[in-house]
Coordinates of C-alpha atoms and ligand atoms in Angstrom, one line a residue:
M1 CA 177.4 59.7 143.6
A2 CA 180.5 58.5 145.3
V3 CA 182.3 58.6 141.9
I4 CA 181.3 62.2 141.3
Q5 CA 182.4 63.2 144.7
Q6 CA 185.7 61.5 144.2
R7 CA 186.2 63.3 140.9
L8 CA 185.3 66.6 142.4
H9 CA 187.7 65.8 145.1
L10 CA 190.4 65.1 142.5
G11 CA 189.7 68.4 140.7
H12 CA 189.7 70.2 144.0
Q13 CA 192.9 68.6 145.1
L14 CA 194.5 70.0 141.8
G15 CA 192.9 73.4 142.3
M16 CA 190.4 73.2 139.4
K17 CA 187.7 75.9 139.6
L18 CA 184.5 74.3 138.7
P19 CA 181.9 74.9 137.4
S20 CA 183.4 77.5 135.1
P21 CA 181.5 80.8 134.7
E22 CA 179.0 81.4 131.9
Q23 CA 179.1 85.1 130.9
P24 CA 177.3 87.3 128.4
L25 CA 179.8 88.6 125.7
R26 CA 179.8 92.4 125.4
F27 CA 180.8 93.3 121.9
N28 CA 180.3 96.1 119.3
W29 CA 180.3 94.0 116.2
H30 CA 177.7 94.4 113.5
N31 CA 174.9 92.0 114.5
P32 CA 172.1 92.3 111.9
N33 CA 170.3 89.1 113.2
N34 CA 170.4 90.2 116.8
V35 CA 172.1 87.1 118.0
S36 CA 173.0 86.9 121.7
L37 CA 176.4 85.6 122.7
T38 CA 177.5 83.9 125.9
V39 CA 180.9 82.6 126.7
K40 CA 181.6 79.5 128.8
R41 CA 184.9 80.4 130.5
D42 CA 186.7 77.1 130.7
D43 CA 189.8 79.2 130.4
L44 CA 189.3 80.0 134.1
I45 CA 189.3 76.4 135.2
H46 CA 193.1 76.5 135.9
P47 CA 196.0 78.8 135.2
V48 CA 198.3 76.0 133.9
V49 CA 196.0 73.3 132.7
S50 CA 194.2 74.3 129.5
G51 CA 190.5 74.4 130.1
N52 CA 189.3 71.5 127.9
K53 CA 192.2 69.4 128.8
W54 CA 191.1 68.9 132.5
R55 CA 187.6 67.9 131.2
K56 CA 189.1 65.3 128.8
L57 CA 191.6 64.0 131.3
S58 CA 189.7 63.9 134.6
H59 CA 188.3 60.5 134.2
A60 CA 191.4 58.8 132.8
L61 CA 193.4 60.2 135.7
E62 CA 190.8 59.1 138.2
D63 CA 190.7 55.6 136.8
A64 CA 194.5 55.5 136.8
L65 CA 194.5 56.3 140.5
K66 CA 191.8 53.8 141.2
L67 CA 193.7 51.1 139.3
G68 CA 196.9 51.9 141.2
A69 CA 198.7 52.6 137.9
N70 CA 202.2 53.7 138.5
K71 CA 202.7 55.5 135.1
I72 CA 201.0 57.5 132.4
V73 CA 202.2 57.6 128.8
S74 CA 200.9 59.9 126.1
F75 CA 201.7 61.6 122.8
G76 CA 202.0 65.1 121.4
G77 CA 204.0 67.8 119.6
G78 CA 206.6 70.0 121.2
Y79 CA 204.0 72.7 121.9
S80 CA 201.2 70.4 123.1
N81 CA 198.8 71.9 125.6
H82 CA 197.7 68.2 126.2
L83 CA 201.1 67.0 127.3
H84 CA 201.6 70.1 129.3
A85 CA 198.3 69.7 131.2
L86 CA 198.9 66.0 131.7
G87 CA 202.4 66.6 132.9
Y88 CA 201.2 69.1 135.5
C89 CA 198.5 66.8 136.8
C90 CA 200.8 63.7 137.0
Q91 CA 203.3 65.7 139.0
A92 CA 200.6 67.0 141.3
L93 CA 199.2 63.5 141.7
G94 CA 202.6 61.7 142.1
L95 CA 202.2 59.7 138.9
D96 CA 205.2 58.9 136.6
F97 CA 204.7 60.4 133.2
T98 CA 206.4 59.7 129.9
A99 CA 205.7 62.0 127.0
I100 CA 206.3 60.7 123.5
I101 CA 207.1 63.7 121.4
R102 CA 206.9 64.2 117.6
G103 CA 210.3 65.6 116.5
D104 CA 213.7 66.1 118.3
Y105 CA 213.6 69.0 120.6
S106 CA 216.5 67.9 122.7
N107 CA 218.6 70.9 121.7
N108 CA 215.9 73.5 121.6
L109 CA 213.3 72.7 124.3
T110 CA 210.0 74.6 124.1
P111 CA 208.6 76.3 127.2
M112 CA 206.1 73.5 127.5
L113 CA 208.9 70.8 127.4
T114 CA 211.0 72.8 129.9
D115 CA 208.0 72.7 132.3
L116 CA 207.5 69.0 131.7
L117 CA 211.1 68.3 132.6
A118 CA 210.8 70.5 135.7
W119 CA 207.8 68.4 136.7
G120 CA 209.8 65.2 136.5
A121 CA 208.4 63.9 133.2
S122 CA 210.5 61.6 130.9
L123 CA 210.6 62.9 127.3
E124 CA 211.1 60.6 124.4
F125 CA 211.6 62.3 121.0
V126 CA 210.6 60.2 118.0
N127 CA 210.7 61.0 114.3
K128 CA 207.5 61.6 112.2
Q129 CA 207.4 58.0 111.0
S130 CA 207.4 56.5 114.5
Y131 CA 205.0 59.1 115.7
K132 CA 202.5 58.0 112.9
Q133 CA 202.2 54.7 114.7
R134 CA 200.8 56.3 117.8
S135 CA 197.4 54.6 117.5
D136 CA 198.4 51.3 115.9
A137 CA 197.5 48.3 117.9
D138 CA 201.0 46.6 117.5
Y139 CA 202.8 49.7 118.5
L140 CA 200.6 50.2 121.5
Q141 CA 201.2 46.6 122.6
Q142 CA 204.9 47.1 122.4
L143 CA 204.7 50.3 124.4
Q144 CA 202.5 48.5 127.0
S145 CA 205.2 45.8 127.4
R146 CA 207.9 48.5 127.8
F147 CA 205.8 50.1 130.5
P148 CA 203.9 47.4 132.3
G149 CA 201.0 48.7 134.3
A150 CA 201.1 52.1 132.5
I151 CA 198.0 53.8 131.3
I152 CA 198.4 55.0 127.7
I153 CA 196.4 58.0 126.8
P154 CA 196.0 58.9 123.1
E155 CA 197.1 62.3 121.6
G156 CA 195.1 65.2 122.8
G157 CA 193.5 63.0 125.5
S158 CA 190.9 62.3 122.9
Q159 CA 189.2 59.0 123.6
Q160 CA 185.7 57.8 124.5
Q161 CA 186.7 57.8 128.2
A162 CA 187.0 61.6 127.8
F163 CA 183.3 62.0 126.9
S164 CA 181.9 62.0 130.5
G165 CA 184.4 64.7 131.5
V166 CA 183.5 66.8 128.5
G167 CA 179.8 66.1 129.3
E168 CA 180.1 67.8 132.6
L169 CA 180.4 71.1 130.7
V170 CA 176.8 70.5 129.4
E171 CA 175.6 69.6 132.9
E172 CA 176.9 72.9 134.2
L173 CA 175.1 75.1 131.7
N174 CA 172.4 77.4 133.0
G175 CA 171.1 78.9 129.7
D176 CA 169.8 77.0 126.8
Y177 CA 171.4 77.6 123.4
Q178 CA 170.6 76.9 119.8
Q179 CA 174.2 76.7 118.9
I180 CA 177.5 76.0 120.6
M181 CA 180.8 77.0 119.0
L182 CA 184.3 75.6 119.9
P183 CA 187.7 75.0 118.4
V184 CA 188.6 71.6 116.9
A185 CA 192.1 70.1 116.8
S186 CA 192.0 66.4 117.7
G187 CA 188.2 66.3 117.8
G188 CA 187.8 64.9 121.3
T189 CA 186.0 67.9 122.8
L190 CA 183.5 68.1 119.9
A191 CA 182.9 64.4 119.9
G192 CA 182.3 64.5 123.6
L193 CA 179.7 67.2 123.3
I194 CA 177.9 65.5 120.4
A195 CA 177.7 62.3 122.5
T196 CA 176.5 64.1 125.6
L197 CA 173.8 66.1 123.7
A198 CA 172.7 62.8 122.1
Q199 CA 172.5 61.1 125.4
V200 CA 170.5 63.7 127.2
E201 CA 168.4 64.1 124.0
Q202 CA 169.1 67.8 123.7
L203 CA 168.9 67.7 119.9
Q204 CA 167.8 71.3 119.3
T205 CA 171.4 72.5 120.0
A206 CA 173.6 72.5 117.0
L207 CA 177.4 72.2 117.4
T208 CA 179.8 74.1 115.2
G209 CA 183.5 73.2 115.5
I210 CA 186.0 75.7 114.1
A211 CA 188.9 73.8 112.6
V212 CA 192.2 75.3 113.9
L213 CA 194.2 73.3 111.4
K214 CA 193.9 72.4 107.7
G215 CA 191.9 69.2 107.9
E216 CA 188.8 69.1 105.7
N217 CA 187.3 65.6 105.9
Y218 CA 190.2 64.5 108.1
L219 CA 188.8 66.2 111.2
E220 CA 185.2 65.0 110.5
G221 CA 186.8 61.5 110.3
L222 CA 188.5 61.9 113.7
V223 CA 185.2 62.9 115.3
E224 CA 183.2 60.1 113.6
G225 CA 185.9 57.7 114.6
L226 CA 185.5 58.6 118.3
L227 CA 181.7 58.4 118.2
S228 CA 180.1 55.0 118.3
N229 CA 177.9 54.2 115.3
S230 CA 175.0 53.7 117.6
L231 CA 174.6 57.4 118.2
Q232 CA 171.1 57.9 116.8
P233 CA 169.6 60.4 116.8
A234 CA 172.5 62.9 117.2
P235 CA 172.4 66.7 117.3
D236 CA 173.4 68.6 114.1
W237 CA 177.1 69.1 114.0
S238 CA 179.6 70.4 111.5
I239 CA 183.1 71.7 111.2
D240 CA 183.8 75.0 109.6
H241 CA 187.1 75.1 107.7
R242 CA 187.3 78.8 106.8
F243 CA 189.2 80.1 109.8
H244 CA 192.4 78.0 110.2
F245 CA 194.5 80.9 108.9
G246 CA 196.9 78.5 107.0
G247 CA 197.2 75.8 109.6
Y248 CA 197.9 74.8 113.1
A249 CA 199.7 77.5 115.1
K250 CA 199.8 79.8 112.0
C251 CA 199.4 83.3 113.2
P252 CA 199.2 85.8 110.4
Q253 CA 199.1 89.5 111.3
P254 CA 195.4 90.1 110.9
L255 CA 194.7 87.3 113.4
L256 CA 197.3 88.6 115.9
D257 CA 195.7 92.1 115.5
F258 CA 192.2 90.7 116.1
C259 CA 193.3 88.9 119.2
Q260 CA 195.1 91.9 120.6
Q261 CA 192.2 94.2 120.0
F262 CA 189.7 91.7 121.4
S263 CA 191.7 91.1 124.5
Q264 CA 191.9 94.9 125.1
Q265 CA 188.1 95.3 124.8
Q266 CA 187.1 92.4 126.9
N267 CA 187.7 91.4 130.5
F268 CA 189.5 88.3 129.3
A269 CA 192.2 87.4 126.8
I270 CA 192.3 85.1 123.7
E271 CA 195.3 83.6 122.0
P272 CA 195.8 82.9 118.2
V273 CA 196.0 79.1 118.2
Y274 CA 192.5 78.2 119.4
S275 CA 190.3 80.8 120.9
G276 CA 191.4 83.6 118.5
K277 CA 190.3 81.6 115.5
V278 CA 186.9 80.8 117.2
F279 CA 186.1 84.4 118.1
Y280 CA 187.3 85.6 114.7
A281 CA 184.9 83.0 113.1
L282 CA 182.1 84.2 115.5
K283 CA 182.6 87.9 114.5
T284 CA 182.5 86.9 110.7
M285 CA 179.4 84.8 111.0
L286 CA 177.7 87.4 113.0
E287 CA 178.4 90.2 110.5
N288 CA 177.4 88.0 107.6
A289 CA 174.1 87.2 109.3
E290 CA 174.9 83.5 109.1
M291 CA 173.2 82.7 112.4
P292 CA 169.4 82.5 112.8
A293 CA 167.7 85.7 113.9
N294 CA 167.5 86.2 117.7
S295 CA 169.3 82.9 118.3
R296 CA 171.3 82.3 121.5
V297 CA 174.9 81.1 120.8
L298 CA 177.3 79.8 123.4
V299 CA 181.1 80.0 122.7
I300 CA 183.4 77.8 124.6
H301 CA 186.6 79.5 125.6
T302 CA 188.8 76.3 125.9
G303 CA 191.7 78.3 127.5
G304 CA 195.2 77.7 126.1
L305 CA 196.7 81.0 127.2
Q306 CA 199.9 79.4 128.6
G307 CA 200.5 78.4 125.0
N308 CA 201.0 82.0 124.0
R309 CA 204.6 81.8 125.1
Ligands
PLP401 C1 193.7 71.0 122.8 C2 192.9 72.2 122.8 C3 191.8 72.3 121.9 C4 191.4 71.3 121.0 O1 190.6 70.3 121.5 P1 190.4 68.9 120.8 O2 189.5 68.2 121.7 O3 191.7 68.4 120.6 O4 189.7 69.2 119.5 C5 191.1 73.6 122.0 N1 191.5 74.6 122.8 C6 192.6 74.5 123.6 C7 192.9 75.6 124.4 C8 193.3 73.3 123.6 O5 194.4 73.3 124.4

């Protein structure tokens, strides 16, 4: 109980709005199977911190504070929502932050990296080869000796420690759903939901991840790697690879048009990197009658709108 209060306190301190709203989706798509759609608005949790990033990071940050750690180190690309979210939180909590970044952006900083610098983060640019070592034990050991007492958080904040934070999304739900849809990039959010549904034995809810990058088998491997083998029985889960639109952050015109139209018709916005691909997938599946008749589907809007820049 004390722990939960402390975390709520931490979220509160950082201005996180929780629980996030759960709203029916109004739409005029062809819906032959009469599926009902609800959106979990994690995009509303915070204007800067991408929705699912707070869920994945809350426990790691809380532990860092409890341990009296002086520094956080993590990894990502130049446009990473994860590094951006973590940088914001570290600045707000008075923690030092070093971001290890794939590629050299020193002469052309992205908006995310400019924010990170403004928040006092140290940026280290590394080439692709070095970046590949980001989860090797030897490399992490070296990093730990360079930064004694630092907490090292993996890319995307995706680690088992993230599961309890992701699980709080499930605890918040009012409705019950046959299917939950969400975007998948590093797999931590999907793995956390699988682990939580298994733990609370809510096995009638299937999870459908929409791959936002080209990663058939690779993404499944990431999710399986995060789950412990002991997860039996687990809910049905799968990753749909039909909607990545050519790869991570690829935004062909039809996807951009879809996002723009959708955002005009709804009382909320989507962007092409994550949520746009998920809602596009949803519309396609609905129109193709791929979902069971009269089923209730929850879509998680993971946020990411700051990434539109
Ligand atoms: C990082 C991110 C994701 C991907 O989550 P993973 O746990 O890495 O699969 C989805 N949506 C948004 C908005 C994100 O920033």
